[in-house]
Amino acid sequence: AQKITQTQPGMFVQEKEAVTLDCTYDTSDPSYGLFWYKQPSSGEMIFLIYQGSYDQQNATEGRYSLNFQKARKSANLVISASQLGDSAMYFCAMRGLSGSARQLTFGSGTQLTVLP
Amino acid sequence: NAGVTQTPKFRVLKTGQSMTLLCAQDMNHEYMYWYRQDPGMGLRLIHYSVGEGTTAKGEVPDGYNVSRLKKQNFLLGLESAAPSQTSVYFCASFRDGPYNEQFFGPGTRLTVL
């Protein structure tokens, strides 16, 4: 079984500042992937970043980076230089890579608001 | 390349009515999924398919049925809609690869009165 916990229902950040969104996970799968998705008010799910459990380096994609601490089972998303367009719901998710279903398990999300 | 499409985008049903949601993908993906998202919550898996002709139950399958007769299509059926099925439904498909990314459809907003 897999579980994702996001303990911050809502976060505020000033424009141009960095923000960290927390995510902890639990799984018995020896191989897994961790994802972050953005869901703006329009409703679509936008893939942001991926981290494999065996990746040696933390993933980065533009202003997004994933602070992966395997021993602590955490996969926090760091957004640098926040922009007003970053205001959205952010979901952490994981997938076991050794099973057959490959489905994603999602956390409950963090609503990020960027203040001008 | 349209990606993942969902039909319809919006629907209002009365309790007890039935309907089918259609998901189509043109990426030749083996895996397809149906999720529901309730207000303030993440996505929960309803049913999934690991290939044409196969389906399996996810976390919240009760009240839903699915079929995958063709690889590119995954149908979600509600035989007798209930107000508790008011939700936004997302379809997704998946391929193995460097990102193991799931591609999501735009969602279907369903209201059951």
mmCIF file with all atom_site columns, C-alpha atoms in Angstrom, chain A residues 13 36 62 66 73 78 107:
data_model
loop_
_atom_site.group_PDB
_atom_site.id
_atom_site.type_symbol
_atom_site.label_atom_id
_atom_site.label_alt_id
_atom_site.label_comp_id
_atom_site.label_asym_id
_atom_site.label_entity_id
_atom_site.label_seq_id
_atom_site.pdbx_PDB_ins_code
_atom_site.Cartn_x
_atom_site.Cartn_y
_atom_site.Cartn_z
_atom_site.occupancy
_atom_site.B_iso_or_equiv
_atom_site.pdbx_formal_charge
_atom_site.auth_seq_id
_atom_site.auth_comp_id
_atom_site.auth_asym_id
_atom_site.auth_atom_id
_atom_site.pdbx_PDB_model_num
ATOM 1 C CA . VAL A 1 13  ? 4.238  33.368 -0.495  1.00 0.00 ? 13  VAL A CA 1
ATOM 2 C CA . TRP A 1 36  ? 4.352  16.800 -8.387  1.00 0.00 ? 36  TRP A CA 1
ATOM 3 C CA . GLY A 1 62  ? 13.286 25.258 -14.429 1.00 0.00 ? 62  GLY A CA 1
ATOM 4 C CA . LEU A 1 66  ? 12.438 18.375 -5.724  1.00 0.00 ? 66  LEU A CA 1
ATOM 5 C CA . LYS A 1 73  ? 10.646 9.579  3.078   1.00 0.00 ? 73  LYS A CA 1
ATOM 6 C CA . VAL A 1 78  ? 10.695 23.971 -4.001  1.00 0.00 ? 78  VAL A CA 1
ATOM 7 C CA . GLY A 1 107 ? -1.909 13.450 -1.478  1.00 0.00 ? 107 GLY A CA 1
#
